PDB file of C-alpha atoms in Angstrom:
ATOM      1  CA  UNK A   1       0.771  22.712 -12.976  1.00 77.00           C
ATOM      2  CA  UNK A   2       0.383  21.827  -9.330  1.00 81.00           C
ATOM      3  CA  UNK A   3       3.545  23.073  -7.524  1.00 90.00           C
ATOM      4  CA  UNK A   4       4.566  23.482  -3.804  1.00 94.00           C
ATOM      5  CA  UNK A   5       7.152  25.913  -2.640  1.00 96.00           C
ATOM      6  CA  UNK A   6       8.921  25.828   0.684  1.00 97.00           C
ATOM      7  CA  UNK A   7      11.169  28.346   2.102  1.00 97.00           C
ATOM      8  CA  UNK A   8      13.187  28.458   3.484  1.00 97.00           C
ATOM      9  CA  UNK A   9      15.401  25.411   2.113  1.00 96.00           C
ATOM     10  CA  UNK A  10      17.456  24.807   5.380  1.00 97.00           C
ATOM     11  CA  UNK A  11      16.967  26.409   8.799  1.00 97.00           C
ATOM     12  CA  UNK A  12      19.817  26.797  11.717  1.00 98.00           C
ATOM     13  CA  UNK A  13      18.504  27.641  15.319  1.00 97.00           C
ATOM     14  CA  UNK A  14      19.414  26.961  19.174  1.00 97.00           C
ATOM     15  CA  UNK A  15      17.595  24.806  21.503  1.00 98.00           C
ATOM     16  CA  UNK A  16      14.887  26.408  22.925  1.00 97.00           C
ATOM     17  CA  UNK A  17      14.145  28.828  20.702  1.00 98.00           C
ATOM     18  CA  UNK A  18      10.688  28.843  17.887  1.00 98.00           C
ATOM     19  CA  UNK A  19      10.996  28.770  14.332  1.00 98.00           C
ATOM     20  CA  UNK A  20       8.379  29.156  11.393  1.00 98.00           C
ATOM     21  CA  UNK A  21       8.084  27.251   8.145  1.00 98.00           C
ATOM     22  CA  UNK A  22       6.515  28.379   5.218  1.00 98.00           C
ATOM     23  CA  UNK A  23       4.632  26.640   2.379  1.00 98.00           C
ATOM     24  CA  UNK A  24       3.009  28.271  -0.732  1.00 97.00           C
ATOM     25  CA  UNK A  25       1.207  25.836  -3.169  1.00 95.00           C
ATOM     26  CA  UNK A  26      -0.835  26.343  -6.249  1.00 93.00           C
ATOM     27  CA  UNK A  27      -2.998  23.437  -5.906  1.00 84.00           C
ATOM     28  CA  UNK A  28      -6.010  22.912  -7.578  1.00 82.00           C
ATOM     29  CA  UNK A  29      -8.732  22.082  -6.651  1.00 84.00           C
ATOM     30  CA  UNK A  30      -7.815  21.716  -3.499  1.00 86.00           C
ATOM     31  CA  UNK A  31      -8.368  18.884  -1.091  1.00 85.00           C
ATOM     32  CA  UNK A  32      -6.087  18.791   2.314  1.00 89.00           C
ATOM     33  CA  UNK A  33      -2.514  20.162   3.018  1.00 92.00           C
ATOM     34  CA  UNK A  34       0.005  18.060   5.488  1.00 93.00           C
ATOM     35  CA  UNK A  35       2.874  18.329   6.975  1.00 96.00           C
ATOM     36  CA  UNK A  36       5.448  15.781   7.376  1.00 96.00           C
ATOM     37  CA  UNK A  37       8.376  15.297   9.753  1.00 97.00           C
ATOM     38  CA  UNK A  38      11.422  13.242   8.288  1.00 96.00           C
ATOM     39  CA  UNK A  39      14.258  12.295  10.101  1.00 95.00           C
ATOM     40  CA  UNK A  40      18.080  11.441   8.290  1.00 91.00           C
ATOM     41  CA  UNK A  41      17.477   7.808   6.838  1.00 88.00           C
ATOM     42  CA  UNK A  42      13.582   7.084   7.584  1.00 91.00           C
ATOM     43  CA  UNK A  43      10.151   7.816   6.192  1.00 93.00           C
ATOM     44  CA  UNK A  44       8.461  10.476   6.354  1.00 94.00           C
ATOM     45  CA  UNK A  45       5.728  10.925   9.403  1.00 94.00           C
ATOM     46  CA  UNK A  46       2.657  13.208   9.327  1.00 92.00           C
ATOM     47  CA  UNK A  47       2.406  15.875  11.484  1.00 95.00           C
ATOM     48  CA  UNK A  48      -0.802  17.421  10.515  1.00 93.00           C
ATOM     49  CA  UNK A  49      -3.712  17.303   8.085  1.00 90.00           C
ATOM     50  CA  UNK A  50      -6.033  20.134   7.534  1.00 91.00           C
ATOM     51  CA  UNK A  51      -8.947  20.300   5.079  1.00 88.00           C
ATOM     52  CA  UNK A  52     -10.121  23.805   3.432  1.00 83.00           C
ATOM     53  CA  UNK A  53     -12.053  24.498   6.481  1.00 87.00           C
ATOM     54  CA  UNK A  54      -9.251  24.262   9.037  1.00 90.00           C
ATOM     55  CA  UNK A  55      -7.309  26.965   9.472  1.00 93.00           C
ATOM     56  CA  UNK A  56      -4.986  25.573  12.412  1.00 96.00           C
ATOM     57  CA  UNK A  57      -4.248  22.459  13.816  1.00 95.00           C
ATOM     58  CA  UNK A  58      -1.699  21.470  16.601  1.00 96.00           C
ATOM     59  CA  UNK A  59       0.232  18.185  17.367  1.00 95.00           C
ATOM     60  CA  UNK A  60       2.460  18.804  20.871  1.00 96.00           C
ATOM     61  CA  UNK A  61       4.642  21.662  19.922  1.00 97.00           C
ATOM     62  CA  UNK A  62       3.642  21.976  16.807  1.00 97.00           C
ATOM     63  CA  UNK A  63       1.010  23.805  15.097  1.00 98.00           C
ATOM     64  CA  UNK A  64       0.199  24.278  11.308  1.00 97.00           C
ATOM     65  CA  UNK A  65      -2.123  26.776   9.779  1.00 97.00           C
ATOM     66  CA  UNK A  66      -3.491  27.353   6.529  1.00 96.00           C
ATOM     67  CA  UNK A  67      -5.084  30.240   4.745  1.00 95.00           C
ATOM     68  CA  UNK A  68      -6.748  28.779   1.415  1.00 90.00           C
ATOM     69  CA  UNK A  69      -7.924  32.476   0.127  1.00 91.00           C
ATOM     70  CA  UNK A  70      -3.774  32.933  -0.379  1.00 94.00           C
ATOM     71  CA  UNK A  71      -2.348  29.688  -0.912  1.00 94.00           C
ATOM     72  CA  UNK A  72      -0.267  29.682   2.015  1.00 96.00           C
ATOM     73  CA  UNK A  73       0.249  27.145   4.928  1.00 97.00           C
ATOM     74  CA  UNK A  74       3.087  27.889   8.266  1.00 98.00           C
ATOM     75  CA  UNK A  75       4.841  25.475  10.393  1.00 98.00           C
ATOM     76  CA  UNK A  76       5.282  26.775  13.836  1.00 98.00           C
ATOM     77  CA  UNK A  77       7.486  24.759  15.922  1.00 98.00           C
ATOM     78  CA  UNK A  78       7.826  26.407  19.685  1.00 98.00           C
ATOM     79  CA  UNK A  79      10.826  25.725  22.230  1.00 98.00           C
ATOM     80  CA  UNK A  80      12.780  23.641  19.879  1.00 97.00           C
ATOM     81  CA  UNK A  81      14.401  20.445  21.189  1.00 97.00           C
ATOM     82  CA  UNK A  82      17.120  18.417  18.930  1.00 97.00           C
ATOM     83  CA  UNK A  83      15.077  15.807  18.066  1.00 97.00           C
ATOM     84  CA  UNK A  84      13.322  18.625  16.223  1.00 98.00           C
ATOM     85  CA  UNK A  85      16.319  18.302  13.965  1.00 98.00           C
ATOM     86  CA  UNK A  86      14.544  17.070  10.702  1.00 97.00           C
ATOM     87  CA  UNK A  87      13.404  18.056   7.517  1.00 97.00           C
ATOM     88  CA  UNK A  88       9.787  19.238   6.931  1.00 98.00           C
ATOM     89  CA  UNK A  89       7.527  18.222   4.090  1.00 97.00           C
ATOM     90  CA  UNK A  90       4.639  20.054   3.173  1.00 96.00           C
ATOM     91  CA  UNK A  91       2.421  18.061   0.637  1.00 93.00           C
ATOM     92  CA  UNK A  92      -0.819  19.315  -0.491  1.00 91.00           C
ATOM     93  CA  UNK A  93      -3.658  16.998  -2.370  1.00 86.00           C
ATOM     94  CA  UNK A  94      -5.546  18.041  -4.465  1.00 81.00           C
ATOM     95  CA  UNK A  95      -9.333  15.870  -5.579  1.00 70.00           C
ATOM     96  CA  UNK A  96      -8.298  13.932  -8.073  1.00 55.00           C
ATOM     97  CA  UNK A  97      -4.931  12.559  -9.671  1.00 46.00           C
ATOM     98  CA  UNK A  98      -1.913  10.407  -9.191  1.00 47.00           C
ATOM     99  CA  UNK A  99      -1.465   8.826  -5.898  1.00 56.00           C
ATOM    100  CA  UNK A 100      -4.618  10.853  -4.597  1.00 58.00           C
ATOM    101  CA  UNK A 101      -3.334  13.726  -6.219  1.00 70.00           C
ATOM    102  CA  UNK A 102      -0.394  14.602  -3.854  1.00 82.00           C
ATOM    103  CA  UNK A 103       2.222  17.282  -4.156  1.00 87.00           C
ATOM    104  CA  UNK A 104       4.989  17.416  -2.665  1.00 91.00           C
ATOM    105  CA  UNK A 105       7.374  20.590  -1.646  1.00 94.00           C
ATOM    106  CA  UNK A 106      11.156  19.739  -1.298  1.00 94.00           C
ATOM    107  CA  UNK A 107      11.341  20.385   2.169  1.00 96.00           C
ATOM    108  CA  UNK A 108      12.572  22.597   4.661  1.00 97.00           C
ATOM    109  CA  UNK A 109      16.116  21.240   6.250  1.00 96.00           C
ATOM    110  CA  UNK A 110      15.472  22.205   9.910  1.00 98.00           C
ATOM    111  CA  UNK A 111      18.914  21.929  12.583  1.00 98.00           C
ATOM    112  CA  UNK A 112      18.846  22.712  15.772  1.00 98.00           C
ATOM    113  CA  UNK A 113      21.814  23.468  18.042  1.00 97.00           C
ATOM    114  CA  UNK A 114      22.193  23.063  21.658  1.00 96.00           C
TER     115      UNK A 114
ATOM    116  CA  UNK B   1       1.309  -2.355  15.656  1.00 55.00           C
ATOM    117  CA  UNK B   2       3.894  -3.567  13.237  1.00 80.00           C
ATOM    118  CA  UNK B   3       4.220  -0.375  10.622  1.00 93.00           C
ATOM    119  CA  UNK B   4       5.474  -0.157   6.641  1.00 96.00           C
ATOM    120  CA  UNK B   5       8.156  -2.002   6.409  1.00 96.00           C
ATOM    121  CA  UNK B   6      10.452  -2.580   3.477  1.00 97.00           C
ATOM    122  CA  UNK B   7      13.529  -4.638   2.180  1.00 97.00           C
ATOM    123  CA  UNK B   8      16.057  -4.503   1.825  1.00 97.00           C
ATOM    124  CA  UNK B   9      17.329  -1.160   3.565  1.00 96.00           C
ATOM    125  CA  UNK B  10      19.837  -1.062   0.962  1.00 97.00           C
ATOM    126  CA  UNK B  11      21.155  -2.317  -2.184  1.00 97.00           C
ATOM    127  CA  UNK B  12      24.104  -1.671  -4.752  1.00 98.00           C
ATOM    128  CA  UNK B  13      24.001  -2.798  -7.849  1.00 97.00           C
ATOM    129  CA  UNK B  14      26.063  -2.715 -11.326  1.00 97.00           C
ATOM    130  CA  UNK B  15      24.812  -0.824 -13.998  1.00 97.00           C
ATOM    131  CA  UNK B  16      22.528  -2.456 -16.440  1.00 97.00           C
ATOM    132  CA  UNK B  17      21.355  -5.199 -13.809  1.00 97.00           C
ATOM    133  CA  UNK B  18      18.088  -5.961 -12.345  1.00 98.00           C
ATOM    134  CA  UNK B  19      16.801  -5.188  -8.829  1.00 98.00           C
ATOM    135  CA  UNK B  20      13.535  -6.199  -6.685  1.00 98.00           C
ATOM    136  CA  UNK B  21      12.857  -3.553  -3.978  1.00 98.00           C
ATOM    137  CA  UNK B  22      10.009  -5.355  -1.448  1.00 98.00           C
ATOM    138  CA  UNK B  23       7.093  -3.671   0.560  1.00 98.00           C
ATOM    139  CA  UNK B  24       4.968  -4.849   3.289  1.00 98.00           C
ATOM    140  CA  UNK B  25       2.433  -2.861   4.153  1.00 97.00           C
ATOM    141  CA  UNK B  26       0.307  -2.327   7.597  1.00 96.00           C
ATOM    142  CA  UNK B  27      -2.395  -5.023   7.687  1.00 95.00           C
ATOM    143  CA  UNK B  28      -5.436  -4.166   6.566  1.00 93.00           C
ATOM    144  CA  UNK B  29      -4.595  -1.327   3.941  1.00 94.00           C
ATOM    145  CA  UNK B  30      -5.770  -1.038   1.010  1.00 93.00           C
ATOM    146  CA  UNK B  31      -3.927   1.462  -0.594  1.00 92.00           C
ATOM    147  CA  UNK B  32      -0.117   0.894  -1.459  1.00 94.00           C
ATOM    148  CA  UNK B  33       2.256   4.226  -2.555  1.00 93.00           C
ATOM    149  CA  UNK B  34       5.812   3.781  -4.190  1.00 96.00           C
ATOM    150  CA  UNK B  35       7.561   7.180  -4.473  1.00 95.00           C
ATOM    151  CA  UNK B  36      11.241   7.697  -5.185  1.00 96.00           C
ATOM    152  CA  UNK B  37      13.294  10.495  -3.407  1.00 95.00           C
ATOM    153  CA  UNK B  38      17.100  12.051  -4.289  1.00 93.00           C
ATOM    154  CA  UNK B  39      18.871  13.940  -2.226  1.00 89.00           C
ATOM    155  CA  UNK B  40      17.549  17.055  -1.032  1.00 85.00           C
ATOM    156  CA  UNK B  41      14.064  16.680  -2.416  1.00 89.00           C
ATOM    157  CA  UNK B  42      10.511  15.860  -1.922  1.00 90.00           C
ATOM    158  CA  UNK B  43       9.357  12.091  -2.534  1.00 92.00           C
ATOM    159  CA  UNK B  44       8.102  11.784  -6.565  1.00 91.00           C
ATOM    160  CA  UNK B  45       5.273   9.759  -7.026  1.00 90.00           C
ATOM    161  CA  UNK B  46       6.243   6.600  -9.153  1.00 93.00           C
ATOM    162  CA  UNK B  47       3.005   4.314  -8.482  1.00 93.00           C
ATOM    163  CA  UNK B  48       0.094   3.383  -6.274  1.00 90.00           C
ATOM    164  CA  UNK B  49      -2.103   0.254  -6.096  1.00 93.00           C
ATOM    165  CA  UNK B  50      -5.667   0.224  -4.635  1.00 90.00           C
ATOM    166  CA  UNK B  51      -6.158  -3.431  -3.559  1.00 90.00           C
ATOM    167  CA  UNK B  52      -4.452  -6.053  -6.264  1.00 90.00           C
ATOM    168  CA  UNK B  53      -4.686  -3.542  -9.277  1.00 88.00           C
ATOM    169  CA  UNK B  54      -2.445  -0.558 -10.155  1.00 85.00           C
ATOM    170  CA  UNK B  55      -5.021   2.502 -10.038  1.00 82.00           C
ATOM    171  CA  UNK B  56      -2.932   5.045 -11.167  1.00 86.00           C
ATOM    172  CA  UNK B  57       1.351   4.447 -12.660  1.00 89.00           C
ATOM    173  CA  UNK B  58       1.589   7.660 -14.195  1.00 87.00           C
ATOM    174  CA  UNK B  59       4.526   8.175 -12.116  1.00 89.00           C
ATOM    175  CA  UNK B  60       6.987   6.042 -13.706  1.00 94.00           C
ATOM    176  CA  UNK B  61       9.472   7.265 -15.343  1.00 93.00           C
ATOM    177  CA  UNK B  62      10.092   4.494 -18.307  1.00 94.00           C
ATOM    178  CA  UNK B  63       9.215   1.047 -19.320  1.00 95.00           C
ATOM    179  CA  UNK B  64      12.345  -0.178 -17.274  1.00 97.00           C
ATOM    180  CA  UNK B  65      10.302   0.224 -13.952  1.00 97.00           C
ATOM    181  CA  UNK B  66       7.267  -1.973 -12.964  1.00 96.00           C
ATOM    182  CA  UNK B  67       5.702  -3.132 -10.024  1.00 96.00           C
ATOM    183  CA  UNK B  68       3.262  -5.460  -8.789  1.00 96.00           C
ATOM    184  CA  UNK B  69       0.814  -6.363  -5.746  1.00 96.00           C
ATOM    185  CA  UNK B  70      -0.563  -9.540  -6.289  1.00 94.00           C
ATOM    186  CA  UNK B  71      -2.492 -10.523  -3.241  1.00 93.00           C
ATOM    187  CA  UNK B  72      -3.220  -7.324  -2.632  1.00 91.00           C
ATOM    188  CA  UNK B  73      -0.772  -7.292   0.330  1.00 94.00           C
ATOM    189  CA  UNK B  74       2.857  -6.934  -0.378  1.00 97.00           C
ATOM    190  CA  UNK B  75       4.509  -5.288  -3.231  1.00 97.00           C
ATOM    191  CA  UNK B  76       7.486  -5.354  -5.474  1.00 98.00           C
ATOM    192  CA  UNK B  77       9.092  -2.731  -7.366  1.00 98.00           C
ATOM    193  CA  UNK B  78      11.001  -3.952 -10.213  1.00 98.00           C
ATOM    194  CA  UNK B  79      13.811  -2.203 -12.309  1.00 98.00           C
ATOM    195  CA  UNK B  80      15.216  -3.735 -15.066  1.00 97.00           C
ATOM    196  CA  UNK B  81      18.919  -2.572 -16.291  1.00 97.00           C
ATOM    197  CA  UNK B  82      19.236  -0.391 -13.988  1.00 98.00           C
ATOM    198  CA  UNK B  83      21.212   3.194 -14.646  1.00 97.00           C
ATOM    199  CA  UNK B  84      23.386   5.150 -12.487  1.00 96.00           C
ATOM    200  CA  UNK B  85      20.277   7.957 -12.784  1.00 96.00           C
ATOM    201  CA  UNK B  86      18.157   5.596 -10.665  1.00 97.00           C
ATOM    202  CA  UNK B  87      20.116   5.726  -7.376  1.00 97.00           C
ATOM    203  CA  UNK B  88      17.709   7.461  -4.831  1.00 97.00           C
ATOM    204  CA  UNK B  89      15.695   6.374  -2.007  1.00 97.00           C
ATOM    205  CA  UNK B  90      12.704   4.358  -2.808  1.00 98.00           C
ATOM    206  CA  UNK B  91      10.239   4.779   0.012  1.00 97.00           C
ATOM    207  CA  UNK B  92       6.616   2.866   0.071  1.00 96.00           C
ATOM    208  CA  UNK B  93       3.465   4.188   1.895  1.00 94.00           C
ATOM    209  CA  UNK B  94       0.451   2.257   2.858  1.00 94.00           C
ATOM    210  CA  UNK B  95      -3.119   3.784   3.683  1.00 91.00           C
ATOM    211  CA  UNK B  96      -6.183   2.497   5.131  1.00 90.00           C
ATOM    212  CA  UNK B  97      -7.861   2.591   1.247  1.00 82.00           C
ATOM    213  CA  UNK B  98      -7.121   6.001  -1.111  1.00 77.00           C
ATOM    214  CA  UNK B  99      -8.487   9.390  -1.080  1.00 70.00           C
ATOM    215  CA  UNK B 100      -6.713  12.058  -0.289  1.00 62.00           C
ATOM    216  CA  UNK B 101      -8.174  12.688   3.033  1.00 68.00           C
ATOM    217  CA  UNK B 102      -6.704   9.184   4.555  1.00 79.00           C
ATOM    218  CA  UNK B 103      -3.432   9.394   5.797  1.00 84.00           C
ATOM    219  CA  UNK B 104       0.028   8.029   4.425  1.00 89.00           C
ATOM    220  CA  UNK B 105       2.186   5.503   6.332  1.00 93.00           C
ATOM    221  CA  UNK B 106       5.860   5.700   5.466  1.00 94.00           C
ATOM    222  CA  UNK B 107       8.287   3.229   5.484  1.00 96.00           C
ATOM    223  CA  UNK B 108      12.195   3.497   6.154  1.00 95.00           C
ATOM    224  CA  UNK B 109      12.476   3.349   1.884  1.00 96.00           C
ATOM    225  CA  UNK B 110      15.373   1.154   0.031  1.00 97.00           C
ATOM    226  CA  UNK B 111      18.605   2.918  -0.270  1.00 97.00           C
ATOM    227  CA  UNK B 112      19.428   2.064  -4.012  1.00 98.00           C
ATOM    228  CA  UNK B 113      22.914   2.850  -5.234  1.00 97.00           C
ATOM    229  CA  UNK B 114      23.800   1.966  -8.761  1.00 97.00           C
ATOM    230  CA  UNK B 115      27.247   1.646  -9.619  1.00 96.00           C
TER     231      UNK B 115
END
């Protein structure tokens, strides 16, 4: 079974400061991973998209990276600001199946304090 | 450009009645996603449409949910006597046409509180 595990489930840090999110899936077979930014009350909004043959992408102050050998995809956010305050979705597709194959992890509730 | 949007932002409803949640998607996508999120978890995929046609509901969780896309544009979810288990957010994603490699638009989802 296709599953997606993100840890950890909630995250408190000051302003300024990095943080790391993790994501382990068991995917198969594998087609792109993504991370998604969702604030309280709206959709979710895609950060990054890497295919097998990326193993790190960066949007502004953030920058994914993926190892497909082990399964395993980060979330590196560096000098936090409060809008960072979110939750993070990591959602991997595999070829193949419902709604292009997408699974989702639960997220990881991020808060950041000044 | 005008993004995902859906109506309405929220709705309560009784238990055992009948609800329309409505999606417009950007212009010009093909694709249309309906996934359904409680508190605290990842969106669940319910449905999604490629053009007119519903390519893949494997999502849903009973005959009491259904949804359509006509024109290939808009869509409606429909839930018929509705149960207190359905309240969740009901978000709707449009892409440029599916496969997995084209990226998901998001709306602001239906808050959907049954009473």
């Amino acid at each position: 079974k296709n599953q997606v595990e993100q840890s950890p489930q909630s995250l408190i840090i000051l302003e300024g400061k990095n943080c790391t999110l993790q994501c382990n899936y068991t995917v198969s077979p594998f087609s792109n991973l993504r991370w998604y930014k969702q604030d309280t009350g709206r959709g979710p909004v895609s950060l990054t998209i890497m295919t097998f043959s990326e193993n790190t992408k960066s949007n502004g102050r953030y920058t994914a990276t993926l190892d497909a050998d082990t399964k395993q995809s980060s979330l590196h956010i560096t000098a936090s600001q409060l809008s960072d305050s979110a939750s993070y979705i990591c959602v991997v597709s595999a070829n193949g199946g419902g709604a292009d194959g997408l699974t989702f992890g639960k997220g990881t509730h991020l808060i950041i304090q000044p | 450009g005008a993004g995902v949007s859906q109506t309405p932002s929220n709705k309560v409803t009784e238990k055992g009645k009948y609800v329309e949640l409505r999606c417009d998607p950007i212009s010009g996508h093909t694709a249309l996603y309906w996934y359904r999120q409680s508190l605290g978890q990842g969106p669940e995929f319910l449905i999604y449409f490629q053009g007119t046609g519903a390519a893949d509901d494997s999502g849903l969780p009973n005959d009491r949910f259904f949804a359509v896309r006509p024109e290939g544009s808009v869509s409606t979810l429909k839930i018929q006597r509705t149960e207190r288990g359905d309240s969740a957010v009901y978000l709707c994603a449009s892409s440029l046409t599916s496969g997995g490699a084209y990226e998901q638009y998001f709306g602001p989802g239906t808050r959907l509180t049954v009473t």
